[in-house]
Short mmCIF file of C-alpha atoms and ligand atoms in Angstrom, two decimals:
data_model
loop_
_atom_site.label_atom_id
_atom_site.label_comp_id
_atom_site.label_asym_id
_atom_site.label_seq_id
_atom_site.Cartn_x
_atom_site.Cartn_y
_atom_site.Cartn_z
CA MET A 1 -23.78 4.20 -3.86
CA MET A 2 -20.41 4.00 -2.33
CA LYS A 3 -19.39 6.64 0.30
CA ILE A 4 -16.05 7.10 1.93
CA PHE A 5 -14.53 9.54 4.33
CA ASN A 6 -12.52 12.25 2.61
CA SER A 7 -9.71 13.40 4.68
CA LEU A 8 -9.72 16.66 2.85
CA SER A 9 -13.16 17.84 3.49
CA LYS A 10 -13.24 15.70 6.57
CA GLN A 11 -16.71 14.41 5.69
CA ILE A 12 -18.25 11.17 4.55
CA GLU A 13 -18.88 11.74 0.60
CA LEU A 14 -20.49 9.84 -2.14
CA ILE A 15 -17.98 8.72 -4.69
CA GLU A 16 -18.67 10.28 -8.09
CA PRO A 17 -16.17 9.57 -10.85
CA TYR A 18 -15.23 12.25 -13.34
CA LYS A 19 -16.28 9.84 -16.23
CA PRO A 20 -18.98 7.24 -15.86
CA GLY A 21 -17.85 3.76 -15.18
CA ILE A 22 -14.15 4.31 -14.41
CA ILE A 23 -12.18 5.71 -11.68
CA GLY A 24 -8.53 6.56 -10.89
CA MET A 25 -7.06 5.55 -7.80
CA TYR A 26 -3.33 6.29 -6.91
CA ALA A 27 -1.81 4.52 -3.83
CA CYS A 28 1.50 5.63 -2.33
CA GLY A 29 3.67 2.62 -2.64
CA PRO A 30 6.36 1.15 -0.23
CA THR A 31 10.00 2.45 0.13
CA VAL A 32 11.92 -0.60 -0.86
CA TYR A 33 14.74 -0.61 1.39
CA ASP A 34 13.83 -3.31 3.81
CA TYR A 35 11.16 -5.94 4.50
CA PRO A 36 7.67 -4.70 4.71
CA HIS A 37 5.85 -5.37 8.17
CA ILE A 38 2.32 -6.16 9.09
CA GLY A 39 1.71 -2.52 9.24
CA HIS A 40 2.36 -2.09 5.62
CA GLY A 41 0.10 -5.18 5.18
CA ARG A 42 -2.77 -3.53 6.84
CA LYS A 43 -2.61 -0.28 4.60
CA TYR A 44 -2.45 -2.25 1.50
CA VAL A 45 -5.27 -4.59 2.42
CA ASN A 46 -7.49 -1.58 3.10
CA ASP A 47 -6.53 -0.18 -0.15
CA ASP A 48 -7.46 -3.54 -1.63
CA VAL A 49 -10.85 -3.68 0.04
CA LEU A 50 -11.66 -0.19 -1.34
CA ARG A 51 -10.47 -1.10 -4.83
CA ARG A 52 -12.73 -4.37 -4.72
CA ALA A 53 -15.80 -2.67 -3.33
CA LEU A 54 -15.34 0.16 -6.07
CA THR A 55 -15.23 -2.72 -8.59
CA ARG A 56 -17.91 -5.06 -7.27
CA ILE A 57 -20.24 -2.87 -5.34
CA ALA A 58 -19.94 0.37 -7.31
CA GLY A 59 -19.56 -1.32 -10.58
CA LEU A 60 -16.41 0.72 -11.64
CA LYS A 61 -13.37 -0.14 -13.58
CA VAL A 62 -10.56 0.83 -11.18
CA ASN A 63 -7.27 2.29 -12.53
CA HIS A 64 -5.19 1.47 -9.71
CA VAL A 65 -1.67 3.03 -9.96
CA GLN A 66 0.95 2.42 -7.26
CA ASN A 67 4.53 3.81 -7.15
CA ILE A 68 7.64 2.13 -5.82
CA THR A 69 9.90 4.57 -3.90
CA ASP A 70 13.37 3.63 -4.78
CA VAL A 71 15.12 6.94 -4.40
CA GLY A 72 14.85 10.27 -2.49
CA HIS A 73 12.89 9.20 0.63
CA LEU A 74 15.25 10.23 3.34
CA VAL A 75 15.16 8.94 6.85
CA SER A 76 13.00 11.90 8.06
CA ASP A 77 9.98 12.83 6.03
CA GLY A 78 11.06 16.34 6.55
CA ASP A 79 13.92 16.11 4.16
CA GLU A 80 16.59 15.30 6.78
CA GLY A 81 19.11 12.50 6.86
CA GLU A 82 20.28 9.71 4.81
CA ASP A 83 18.40 8.35 1.74
CA LYS A 84 16.58 5.17 2.96
CA LEU A 85 17.91 3.25 -0.03
CA GLU A 86 21.46 3.86 0.94
CA LYS A 87 20.76 3.01 4.54
CA GLY A 88 19.28 -0.47 3.31
CA ALA A 89 22.35 -0.82 1.00
CA ARG A 90 24.64 -0.38 3.96
CA LYS A 91 22.70 -2.66 6.30
CA TYR A 92 22.66 -5.59 3.75
CA GLY A 93 26.01 -5.00 2.18
CA LYS A 94 24.51 -4.64 -1.19
CA THR A 95 24.02 -2.03 -3.94
CA VAL A 96 21.12 0.29 -3.72
CA TRP A 97 19.82 -1.24 -6.95
CA GLU A 98 20.04 -4.68 -5.57
CA VAL A 99 18.31 -3.74 -2.41
CA ALA A 100 15.48 -1.87 -4.38
CA SER A 101 15.01 -4.94 -6.73
CA GLU A 102 14.92 -7.53 -3.94
CA TYR A 103 12.64 -5.65 -1.63
CA THR A 104 10.25 -4.78 -4.37
CA ASP A 105 9.97 -8.45 -5.24
CA TYR A 106 9.56 -9.20 -1.47
CA PHE A 107 6.86 -6.66 -1.15
CA PHE A 108 4.77 -8.04 -3.92
CA GLN A 109 5.33 -11.64 -2.74
CA GLU A 110 3.85 -10.67 0.72
CA MET A 111 1.01 -8.64 -0.90
CA ASP A 112 0.20 -11.73 -3.03
CA ILE A 113 0.23 -13.80 0.23
CA LEU A 114 -2.29 -11.52 1.78
CA ASN A 115 -4.44 -11.71 -1.54
CA VAL A 116 -4.04 -8.01 -2.24
CA LEU A 117 -4.69 -7.71 -6.04
CA ARG A 118 -1.66 -6.11 -7.85
CA PRO A 119 -2.08 -2.57 -9.07
CA THR A 120 -3.14 -2.02 -12.64
CA ILE A 121 0.17 -0.01 -13.01
CA SER A 122 3.25 -0.35 -10.70
CA CYS A 123 5.74 2.46 -11.53
CA LYS A 124 9.23 3.09 -9.99
CA ALA A 125 10.47 6.60 -9.08
CA THR A 126 13.86 5.85 -10.79
CA ASP A 127 12.17 5.01 -14.13
CA HIS A 128 10.53 8.45 -14.14
CA ILE A 129 13.32 10.99 -13.53
CA VAL A 130 12.56 12.81 -16.82
CA GLU A 131 8.80 13.36 -15.73
CA GLN A 132 9.98 14.52 -12.36
CA VAL A 133 12.64 16.91 -13.71
CA LYS A 134 10.08 18.31 -16.18
CA MET A 135 7.55 19.06 -13.45
CA ILE A 136 10.18 20.77 -11.39
CA GLU A 137 11.04 22.87 -14.36
CA GLU A 138 7.49 23.95 -14.55
CA LEU A 139 7.43 24.77 -10.93
CA VAL A 140 10.57 26.92 -11.18
CA GLU A 141 9.23 28.63 -14.34
CA ARG A 142 5.78 29.40 -12.71
CA ASP A 143 7.83 30.85 -9.73
CA PHE A 144 6.61 28.31 -7.26
CA ALA A 145 10.09 26.87 -6.59
CA TYR A 146 13.54 28.42 -6.19
CA VAL A 147 16.96 27.04 -6.56
CA THR A 148 19.92 27.29 -3.90
CA LYS A 149 23.34 25.73 -3.82
CA GLU A 150 22.04 22.67 -2.14
CA ALA A 151 18.50 21.92 -3.65
CA VAL A 152 15.50 23.21 -5.60
CA TYR A 153 12.77 24.03 -2.97
CA PHE A 154 9.02 24.43 -3.41
CA ASP A 155 7.96 27.65 -1.70
CA VAL A 156 5.02 26.56 0.44
CA THR A 157 3.89 30.26 0.96
CA LYS A 158 3.01 30.28 -2.78
CA ALA A 159 0.57 27.36 -2.53
CA GLU A 160 -3.16 27.95 -1.77
CA ASN A 161 -4.62 26.15 1.05
CA TYR A 162 -1.36 24.38 1.84
CA GLY A 163 -2.78 23.26 5.22
CA GLN A 164 -6.17 22.22 4.25
CA LEU A 165 -5.17 18.47 4.55
CA PHE A 166 -3.64 18.55 8.01
CA GLY A 167 -6.02 21.22 9.24
CA GLN A 168 -3.44 23.75 10.31
CA ASP A 169 -2.75 27.27 8.84
CA LEU A 170 0.76 27.73 7.46
CA GLY A 171 1.73 29.98 10.32
CA GLU A 172 1.15 27.06 13.11
CA LYS A 173 2.98 24.52 10.64
CA MET A 174 6.00 26.90 10.37
CA VAL A 175 6.32 27.00 14.12
CA GLY A 176 6.28 23.26 14.26
CA VAL A 177 8.77 22.74 11.49
CA ARG A 178 11.27 25.35 12.93
CA GLU A 179 11.67 23.22 15.90
CA GLU A 180 13.00 20.39 13.80
CA VAL A 181 16.69 20.42 12.68
CA GLU A 182 17.49 22.80 9.86
CA THR A 183 20.38 22.44 7.59
CA ASP A 184 20.08 24.56 4.34
CA ASN A 185 20.30 28.26 5.47
CA SER A 186 19.19 29.43 2.08
CA LYS A 187 15.80 27.99 2.49
CA LYS A 188 13.22 30.71 2.50
CA ASN A 189 10.69 29.13 4.79
CA PRO A 190 11.24 26.22 7.18
CA ALA A 191 8.43 24.27 5.74
CA ASP A 192 9.67 24.57 2.16
CA PHE A 193 10.53 21.22 0.75
CA ALA A 194 13.09 19.76 -1.51
CA LEU A 195 12.00 18.89 -5.18
CA TRP A 196 15.60 18.15 -6.30
CA PHE A 197 18.84 17.67 -4.10
CA MET A 198 22.12 18.52 -5.61
CA ARG A 199 25.00 16.08 -5.25
CA VAL A 200 26.83 18.34 -2.90
CA GLY A 201 27.68 18.72 0.82
CA LYS A 202 26.13 15.79 2.63
CA TYR A 203 24.84 14.28 -0.53
CA GLU A 204 28.09 14.53 -2.55
CA ASP A 205 28.44 10.84 -2.56
CA HIS A 206 24.81 10.04 -3.17
CA VAL A 207 24.96 6.91 -5.18
CA MET A 208 21.85 7.28 -7.49
CA HIS A 209 22.09 10.53 -9.43
CA TRP A 210 21.01 12.07 -12.65
CA GLN A 211 21.71 15.09 -14.58
CA SER A 212 19.20 18.04 -14.39
CA PRO A 213 19.09 21.62 -15.37
CA TRP A 214 20.09 22.60 -11.82
CA GLY A 215 23.13 20.14 -11.74
CA ASP A 216 23.75 16.63 -10.85
CA GLY A 217 21.50 15.16 -8.15
CA PHE A 218 18.51 13.21 -7.29
CA PRO A 219 14.74 14.02 -6.80
CA GLY A 220 13.11 14.67 -3.42
CA TRP A 221 10.53 12.14 -2.30
CA HIS A 222 7.30 14.04 -2.86
CA ILE A 223 7.68 14.87 -6.60
CA GLU A 224 7.66 11.17 -7.70
CA CYS A 225 4.07 10.72 -6.59
CA SER A 226 3.00 14.10 -8.45
CA ALA A 227 4.71 13.27 -11.60
CA MET A 228 3.65 9.68 -11.89
CA SER A 229 0.11 10.12 -10.93
CA ARG A 230 -0.15 12.81 -13.54
CA LYS A 231 1.54 10.66 -16.16
CA TYR A 232 -0.91 7.63 -15.66
CA LEU A 233 -4.00 9.16 -14.32
CA GLY A 234 -4.12 12.84 -15.58
CA ASP A 235 -3.97 16.23 -13.95
CA GLN A 236 -6.93 15.37 -11.93
CA PHE A 237 -8.22 12.20 -10.67
CA GLU A 238 -10.44 10.68 -8.10
CA ILE A 239 -8.85 8.75 -5.20
CA HIS A 240 -5.56 8.97 -3.52
CA THR A 241 -4.61 6.61 -0.66
CA GLY A 242 -1.86 6.51 1.87
CA GLY A 243 -1.22 5.80 5.58
CA GLU A 244 -2.18 8.46 8.09
CA ASP A 245 1.41 9.56 8.64
CA HIS A 246 1.25 11.16 5.11
CA ILE A 247 -1.40 13.59 6.11
CA SER A 248 0.98 16.14 7.61
CA ILE A 249 3.77 16.28 5.12
CA HIS A 250 3.85 14.08 2.06
CA HIS A 251 0.24 14.61 0.74
CA PRO A 252 0.16 18.34 1.41
CA ASN A 253 3.33 18.46 -0.63
CA GLU A 254 1.94 16.42 -3.45
CA ILE A 255 -1.17 18.54 -3.65
CA ALA A 256 0.88 21.89 -3.52
CA GLN A 257 3.27 20.68 -6.37
CA SER A 258 0.57 19.10 -8.73
CA GLU A 259 -1.94 22.03 -8.29
CA ALA A 260 0.83 24.62 -8.92
CA ALA A 261 2.24 22.75 -11.97
CA THR A 262 -1.08 22.04 -13.61
CA GLY A 263 -3.10 25.10 -12.40
CA LYS A 264 -5.93 22.84 -11.79
CA THR A 265 -7.80 22.23 -8.45
CA PRO A 266 -8.53 19.85 -7.01
CA PHE A 267 -5.63 17.51 -7.74
CA VAL A 268 -7.40 14.76 -6.00
CA LYS A 269 -11.19 14.50 -5.24
CA TYR A 270 -11.07 11.96 -2.34
CA TRP A 271 -8.23 11.39 0.04
CA PHE A 272 -8.45 7.81 1.85
CA HIS A 273 -6.09 7.54 4.66
CA SER A 274 -5.56 4.30 6.63
CA ALA A 275 -4.67 4.58 10.32
CA PHE A 276 -1.50 2.86 11.61
CA LEU A 277 -1.16 -0.57 13.07
CA MET A 278 0.62 -0.73 16.54
CA VAL A 279 1.86 -3.92 18.26
CA ASP A 280 0.95 -4.33 22.04
CA GLY A 281 -0.02 -0.66 21.99
CA LYS A 282 3.24 0.67 20.77
CA LYS A 283 4.70 1.83 17.60
CA MET A 284 6.63 -1.05 15.94
CA SER A 285 10.41 -0.64 16.33
CA LYS A 286 13.58 -2.61 16.02
CA SER A 287 14.69 -1.84 19.64
CA LEU A 288 11.25 -3.26 20.90
CA GLY A 289 11.53 -6.27 18.73
CA ASN A 290 8.03 -6.01 17.62
CA VAL A 291 8.52 -5.37 13.98
CA TYR A 292 6.59 -8.41 12.52
CA LYS A 293 6.59 -9.55 8.93
CA VAL A 294 3.71 -11.57 7.44
CA ALA A 295 6.09 -14.52 7.13
CA ASP A 296 6.50 -14.23 11.05
CA ILE A 297 2.90 -14.67 11.35
CA ILE A 298 2.83 -17.79 9.08
CA GLU A 299 5.89 -19.04 11.01
CA ARG A 300 3.71 -19.27 14.03
CA GLY A 301 1.19 -21.59 12.15
CA TYR A 302 -1.44 -18.86 11.19
CA ASP A 303 -3.10 -18.88 7.81
CA PRO A 304 -2.32 -15.45 6.12
CA MET A 305 -6.06 -15.13 5.61
CA ALA A 306 -6.69 -15.06 9.38
CA LEU A 307 -4.29 -12.00 9.49
CA ARG A 308 -6.46 -10.43 6.64
CA TYR A 309 -9.53 -11.25 8.80
CA TYR A 310 -7.90 -9.73 11.74
CA TYR A 311 -7.15 -6.56 9.84
CA LEU A 312 -10.56 -6.22 8.56
CA SER A 313 -12.17 -6.44 12.10
CA THR A 314 -10.73 -2.95 12.80
CA HIS A 315 -12.19 -0.03 10.78
CA TYR A 316 -9.60 1.51 8.51
CA ARG A 317 -9.79 4.89 9.97
CA LYS A 318 -9.31 3.44 13.63
CA GLN A 319 -5.75 2.57 14.88
CA MET A 320 -5.35 -1.21 15.10
CA ASN A 321 -3.54 -2.91 18.03
CA PHE A 322 -2.10 -6.10 17.10
CA THR A 323 -1.63 -8.56 19.82
CA TRP A 324 -0.88 -12.33 19.66
CA GLU A 325 -4.18 -13.00 21.65
CA GLY A 326 -5.97 -10.91 19.07
CA MET A 327 -4.33 -12.87 16.21
CA GLU A 328 -5.41 -15.98 18.09
CA ALA A 329 -9.00 -14.94 18.33
CA ALA A 330 -9.20 -13.90 14.71
CA ALA A 331 -7.66 -17.07 13.50
CA ASN A 332 -10.26 -19.02 15.51
CA ALA A 333 -13.17 -16.84 14.10
CA TYR A 334 -11.69 -17.27 10.53
CA LYS A 335 -11.30 -21.02 10.91
CA LYS A 336 -15.01 -21.32 12.13
CA LEU A 337 -16.31 -19.34 9.23
CA ARG A 338 -14.12 -21.50 6.78
CA GLU A 339 -15.68 -24.58 8.34
CA GLN A 340 -19.22 -23.33 7.81
CA VAL A 341 -18.36 -22.56 4.33
CA GLU A 342 -16.80 -26.17 3.72
CA GLU A 343 -20.07 -27.55 5.16
CA LEU A 344 -22.09 -25.43 2.78
CA MET A 345 -20.02 -26.40 -0.19
CA LYS A 346 -20.70 -30.15 0.72
CA ILE A 347 -24.58 -29.75 0.70
CA ALA A 348 -25.23 -26.92 -1.84
CA LYS A 349 -25.91 -28.15 -5.33
CA GLU A 350 -24.94 -25.03 -6.83
CA MET A 351 -24.00 -21.33 -6.15
CA GLY A 352 -27.27 -19.26 -5.55
CA SER A 353 -27.71 -15.84 -6.79
CA GLN A 354 -25.97 -12.92 -4.98
CA GLU A 355 -29.18 -11.55 -3.71
CA GLY A 356 -31.34 -11.49 -0.43
CA GLU A 357 -31.68 -9.75 2.77
CA HIS A 358 -28.13 -10.61 3.97
CA VAL A 359 -26.55 -9.55 0.60
CA ASP A 360 -28.39 -6.23 0.94
CA THR A 361 -27.21 -5.64 4.61
CA PHE A 362 -23.71 -6.68 3.65
CA ILE A 363 -23.63 -4.13 0.64
CA LYS A 364 -25.05 -1.40 2.57
CA ALA A 365 -22.24 -1.76 5.25
CA VAL A 366 -19.55 -1.74 2.68
CA GLU A 367 -21.11 1.36 0.95
CA GLU A 368 -21.03 3.09 4.19
CA ASP A 369 -17.46 4.20 4.45
CA LEU A 370 -16.29 0.52 4.37
CA ASN A 371 -18.11 -0.52 7.58
CA ILE A 372 -16.51 -3.99 7.24
CA ALA A 373 -17.22 -5.06 10.79
CA ASN A 374 -21.01 -4.70 9.90
CA ALA A 375 -20.51 -6.53 6.60
CA LEU A 376 -18.76 -9.29 8.38
CA ALA A 377 -21.66 -9.50 10.87
CA ALA A 378 -24.15 -9.68 7.94
CA LEU A 379 -22.06 -12.45 6.50
CA TRP A 380 -21.98 -14.51 9.72
CA GLU A 381 -25.69 -13.89 10.25
CA GLY A 382 -26.42 -15.15 6.62
CA VAL A 383 -24.27 -18.02 6.96
CA ARG A 384 -26.01 -19.01 10.23
CA SER A 385 -29.53 -18.19 9.08
CA ASP A 386 -32.14 -20.64 7.72
CA VAL A 387 -31.97 -19.59 4.13
CA ILE A 388 -31.00 -22.34 1.65
CA PRO A 389 -27.43 -23.40 1.35
CA GLU A 390 -27.24 -22.20 -2.25
CA GLU A 391 -28.19 -18.72 -1.34
CA LYS A 392 -25.76 -18.75 1.45
CA LEU A 393 -23.02 -19.63 -0.84
CA GLY A 394 -24.02 -16.77 -3.02
CA LEU A 395 -23.52 -14.35 -0.16
CA VAL A 396 -20.06 -15.98 0.68
CA SER A 397 -18.98 -15.66 -2.95
CA LEU A 398 -19.85 -11.81 -2.85
CA ALA A 399 -18.05 -11.43 0.44
CA ASP A 400 -15.07 -13.23 -1.16
CA GLU A 401 -15.10 -10.84 -4.10
CA VAL A 402 -15.24 -7.76 -1.84
CA LEU A 403 -13.06 -8.86 1.22
CA GLY A 404 -10.66 -11.19 -0.46
CA LEU A 405 -10.74 -13.66 2.32
CA ARG A 406 -10.63 -16.99 0.37
CA LEU A 407 -13.54 -18.52 2.09
CA ILE A 408 -14.35 -20.50 -0.93
CA ARG A 409 -11.48 -22.91 -1.78
CA THR A 410 -12.16 -25.53 -4.22
CA SER A 411 -9.44 -27.92 -5.13
CA GLU A 412 -8.22 -25.68 -8.06
CA ILE A 413 -8.35 -22.43 -6.23
CA ASP A 414 -7.10 -24.14 -2.92
CA ILE A 415 -3.63 -23.25 -3.86
CA PRO A 416 -3.07 -19.48 -4.82
CA LYS A 417 -1.93 -18.68 -8.11
CA GLU A 418 1.25 -16.99 -6.81
CA VAL A 419 2.21 -20.23 -5.08
CA ILE A 420 1.80 -22.14 -8.38
CA ASP A 421 3.79 -19.32 -10.03
CA LEU A 422 6.69 -20.05 -7.41
CA LYS A 423 6.48 -23.65 -7.89
CA ASN A 424 6.88 -23.14 -11.70
CA LYS A 425 9.83 -20.85 -11.17
CA ARG A 426 11.32 -23.40 -9.07
CA GLU A 427 10.98 -26.00 -11.90
CA ASP A 428 12.79 -23.85 -14.20
CA ALA A 429 15.45 -23.16 -11.68
CA LYS A 430 15.91 -26.90 -11.27
CA ALA A 431 16.11 -27.43 -14.87
CA ASN A 432 18.73 -24.87 -15.05
CA LYS A 433 20.63 -26.59 -12.16
CA ASP A 434 20.28 -23.39 -10.14
CA TYR A 435 19.85 -25.14 -6.79
CA GLN A 436 20.48 -22.03 -4.67
CA MET A 437 17.46 -20.47 -6.42
CA ALA A 438 15.30 -23.65 -6.03
CA ASP A 439 16.04 -23.62 -2.31
CA LYS A 440 15.13 -19.92 -2.10
CA LEU A 441 11.85 -20.52 -3.92
CA ARG A 442 11.13 -23.52 -1.57
CA ASP A 443 11.53 -21.14 1.34
CA LEU A 444 9.09 -18.67 -0.34
CA ILE A 445 6.67 -21.34 -0.91
CA TYR A 446 6.93 -22.35 2.63
CA SER A 447 6.24 -18.89 3.94
CA ALA A 448 3.21 -18.90 1.69
CA GLY A 449 1.86 -21.73 3.83
CA PHE A 450 2.78 -24.75 1.61
CA GLU A 451 5.38 -27.27 1.28
CA VAL A 452 6.75 -28.49 -1.95
CA ARG A 453 8.06 -32.13 -2.28
CA ASP A 454 10.04 -33.54 -5.10
CA THR A 455 8.56 -36.80 -6.15
CA ALA A 456 9.05 -39.20 -9.17
CA ASP A 457 6.20 -37.27 -10.76
CA GLY A 458 7.59 -33.86 -10.12
CA GLN A 459 6.95 -31.40 -7.55
CA VAL A 460 3.97 -31.78 -5.40
CA LEU A 461 2.43 -28.98 -3.33
CA LYS A 462 0.58 -29.37 -0.02
CA PRO A 463 -0.66 -26.95 2.74
CA ARG A 464 1.69 -27.01 5.71
P1 AMP B 501 6.89 3.32 3.52
O1 AMP B 501 7.39 1.98 2.99
O2 AMP B 501 7.33 3.68 4.86
O3 AMP B 501 6.99 4.42 2.41
O4 AMP B 501 5.30 3.15 3.64
C1 AMP B 501 4.33 2.55 2.85
C2 AMP B 501 2.93 2.88 3.06
O5 AMP B 501 2.64 2.00 4.38
C3 AMP B 501 2.66 4.32 3.58
O6 AMP B 501 1.40 4.64 2.95
C4 AMP B 501 2.61 4.27 5.06
O7 AMP B 501 1.89 5.37 5.48
C5 AMP B 501 2.11 2.92 5.32
N1 AMP B 501 2.51 2.37 6.64
C6 AMP B 501 3.92 2.40 7.23
N2 AMP B 501 3.87 1.94 8.42
C7 AMP B 501 2.57 1.67 8.82
C8 AMP B 501 1.88 1.11 9.90
N3 AMP B 501 2.39 0.77 11.08
N4 AMP B 501 0.55 0.82 9.94
C9 AMP B 501 -0.09 1.18 8.82
N5 AMP B 501 0.35 1.73 7.77
C10 AMP B 501 1.78 1.93 7.65
ZN1 ZN B 502 3.14 9.30 -2.47
#
């Protein structure tokens, strides 16, 4: 029986799907305007472990929908400033569409390297403008939204329980928001948020734009998640994930829009929020030079699975403080565990069943709000215990299914599928004499921890 902490009720709750055997899980995806960093990695590894646990431990089929934010997310979550995609385009001297496509690919490559399963459905905001416009129309019709010269806004005073997720009443929230910069004087309440921006004023040159009943413009950031989750998971579904920064603005806005449009409550049963990752006790920032990518970790010689191990050693609801000393300690622990598994593989004749005392303790820990630290302790204990090697391997294979740490590496699975895919793509590029692409793919293979050599028999991969 899986339990997780629900940020809405602020309690640990038993997960009960609406329909037996199947569960919907919507994850707020990345804003694809720049490289993802190790903080993103933490959030998506936490989601991945939740999904794997729901599948393997709770026996559910998980419909995992994750969006790609490629328009409308402004520099401030409170509807202020430039669109992040335009910022990325300026920085890299590319079009917004090129930036979106490149950083979407990059995001998935990094997640593959971290052994994060790809979502069942990955959906882009720009592919779902029709759905977003339709939902905004419903909100205007139902009088939850109003139109000004600059935007269509959601009136937060009309939403029931607007502050439930962030645990404040609307009055307190209004005071907080009023202190922020305000631009549109026709906004009824400071906390009202934009559903659609008109291509006027500061956005008159906005590159991505579409026609709508209110004029040429582009969607606000929040509406995409309400429209796409509804399309793929229905009016009401079970789990919604995101980073803890979404508790105060993005997720209350999603709840307000969705419940207002469908008239159904609750929009989502369980809210799963990952706490942030800090570096040396500070927020990652360009000025501090502490924004690390997964590739930077690999560059320093670490196995990406050691980073995954490091992530899993902090509970998902606790802030994680990344330090190079911590990375080193996690890498050593992971290496020791892998060595034990290698030894086991030499002596075990076959894989034992996934049963026994240590397996039970492992499962209980995972079921209890993903207590992965305890699950890892059970794994270590099991591996070091005096049970037969076959049974130990059974425990390790269960741990691999749930934690995705690639502890068992036979010769075939030694090389991750995505690296093989990159190698195959490189073969195609070489066949097409696209040497620039072939070199780029070589770099990607390198950042995934492998070297590719061109031999008389074709390309050969080996771990770095
Ligand atoms: P973004 O690309 O900024 O839209 O973020 C994508 C997801 O990553 C969101 O759910 C964020 O909450 C999460 N996220 C961003 N930065 C961090 C961080 N430093 N630690 C953990 N999660 C993060
Ligand atoms: Zn979202």
